[in-house]
Amino acid sequence: MINLCEKRTIKLTWDEVCQIVSEEIKTILGIETFCKANYVEYEYWDVSFAEYRLPLQKLCQLLHAVQASSVDWEDALPDEATSTVSCLGMALSEKLLVRRLNITWEHTLILADGLWLVGAKNCQSSENDESVTGFPLEELTQVVRWLQSEIDRNVKGGGSCES
């Protein structure tokens, strides 16, 4: 006998994803930006800014506001020394969706026409969620200092600070 399991599913178009992420950025940072959700492949998507680069300090504020894990911080911070970023990674973008929509989901289905959130349910209070861990402030300070020293070194050496 087949045991069927029904799950609540929400479909967001990429335009809706951008609108939600933009609204959350405005709420957290007070910055109005235009963005574009980029479907990369069935396993990855991200949000990039149109004619804007987000300062690294503002990126850190977003990560702190969504209580990003150390893995999320690692995913979001640029690989190269730079003082700005042109896009948000998938992990941070998803955390912004969670925060704005006040839902969580079990699985995502990433398609060219939109993002499907499978097994969606309303969020519990994050105070009761032991899986939410913030990035330690000491490590954040070290990362920001390292990035600033790399930027300074590249500027003095004539290198480019932009990625």
XYZ file of C-alpha atoms in Angstrom, residues 10-153:
144
model
C 4.271 27.897 -1.879
C 5.449 29.067 -5.306
C 7.222 32.395 -5.656
C 8.102 33.868 -9.030
C 11.601 35.318 -9.271
C 10.056 38.814 -9.363
C 8.254 38.051 -6.085
C 11.503 36.769 -4.561
C 13.194 40.058 -5.504
C 10.360 42.120 -4.107
C 10.462 40.247 -0.786
C 14.262 40.465 -0.497
C 14.212 44.188 -1.403
C 11.523 44.881 1.208
C 13.531 43.080 3.865
C 16.721 44.965 2.951
C 14.777 48.229 3.248
C 13.387 47.154 6.643
C 16.776 46.110 8.022
C 19.112 48.656 6.410
C 16.827 51.458 5.278
C 18.222 51.104 1.746
C 16.015 50.880 -1.342
C 17.590 48.696 -3.998
C 16.486 47.079 -7.195
C 17.557 43.515 -7.589
C 17.259 40.505 -9.827
C 16.883 36.894 -8.773
C 19.209 34.739 -10.801
C 18.251 31.156 -11.524
C 21.637 29.512 -11.931
C 20.707 25.847 -12.006
C 18.374 23.433 -10.298
C 20.563 23.533 -7.163
C 21.404 27.229 -6.877
C 19.987 30.735 -7.187
C 20.966 34.136 -5.837
C 19.940 37.784 -5.801
C 22.081 40.417 -7.505
C 21.776 44.187 -7.352
C 21.051 46.318 -10.386
C 23.483 49.236 -10.544
C 24.385 48.966 -6.856
C 27.096 47.389 -4.723
C 26.309 46.636 -1.105
C 29.036 47.731 1.326
C 30.550 44.845 3.273
C 29.461 46.444 6.552
C 25.829 46.394 5.360
C 26.188 42.761 4.304
C 27.343 41.974 7.850
C 24.314 43.837 9.239
C 22.001 41.678 7.109
C 23.702 38.485 8.244
C 23.438 39.543 11.876
C 19.756 40.512 11.489
C 18.822 37.052 10.161
C 20.869 35.286 12.846
C 22.981 33.603 10.189
C 25.035 30.566 11.124
C 28.800 30.512 10.647
C 28.252 28.453 7.472
C 25.909 31.172 6.148
C 28.521 33.837 6.946
C 31.155 31.870 5.093
C 28.835 31.501 2.086
C 27.929 35.196 2.006
C 31.321 36.826 2.521
C 33.317 37.412 -0.678
C 36.224 35.111 -1.467
C 38.413 38.011 -2.561
C 39.279 41.168 -0.677
C 36.631 43.712 -1.582
C 34.718 46.415 0.255
C 31.422 45.809 -1.577
C 29.390 42.938 -3.012
C 27.202 42.862 -6.099
C 24.965 40.009 -4.958
C 23.644 38.037 -2.023
C 24.183 34.316 -1.961
C 21.395 31.783 -1.815
C 21.696 31.128 1.945
C 21.318 34.787 2.951
C 18.546 35.343 0.395
C 16.622 32.375 1.815
C 17.067 33.698 5.369
C 15.636 37.048 4.233
C 12.631 35.197 2.763
C 12.119 33.325 6.042
C 12.269 36.558 8.014
C 9.836 38.425 5.771
C 7.331 35.615 5.178
C 7.602 34.181 8.690
C 7.643 30.628 7.331
C 10.090 27.762 7.104
C 10.125 24.915 4.604
C 11.552 21.434 4.279
C 12.726 21.499 0.645
C 13.131 23.920 -2.230
C 12.537 23.263 -5.864
C 14.486 25.736 -7.988
C 13.074 26.156 -11.486
C 13.561 28.693 -14.258
C 10.099 30.189 -13.616
C 10.339 30.435 -9.821
C 11.097 29.033 -6.425
C 8.887 26.363 -4.831
C 8.932 26.082 -1.038
C 7.813 22.547 -0.138
C 6.619 21.616 3.334
C 6.046 25.247 4.286
C 4.895 26.022 7.811
C 4.652 29.078 10.031
C 7.775 29.936 12.020
C 8.046 29.258 15.708
C 9.634 31.909 17.893
C 13.392 31.859 17.261
C 13.927 32.027 21.045
C 12.762 28.411 21.218
C 14.761 27.260 18.202
C 18.070 25.801 19.325
C 19.256 25.389 15.717
C 19.556 29.163 15.263
C 23.079 30.233 16.116
C 24.548 33.643 15.495
C 28.039 34.157 14.146
C 30.397 34.841 17.085
C 31.243 38.540 17.309
C 34.953 37.821 17.870
C 35.156 35.857 14.606
C 33.214 38.538 12.733
C 35.637 41.191 13.976
C 38.590 39.083 12.807
C 37.039 38.525 9.378
C 36.270 42.225 8.880
C 39.805 43.214 10.008
C 41.335 40.671 7.635
C 39.208 41.896 4.715
C 40.118 45.518 5.499
C 43.835 44.663 5.627
C 43.536 42.866 2.269
C 41.767 45.875 0.778
C 44.427 48.232 2.158
C 47.217 45.980 0.857
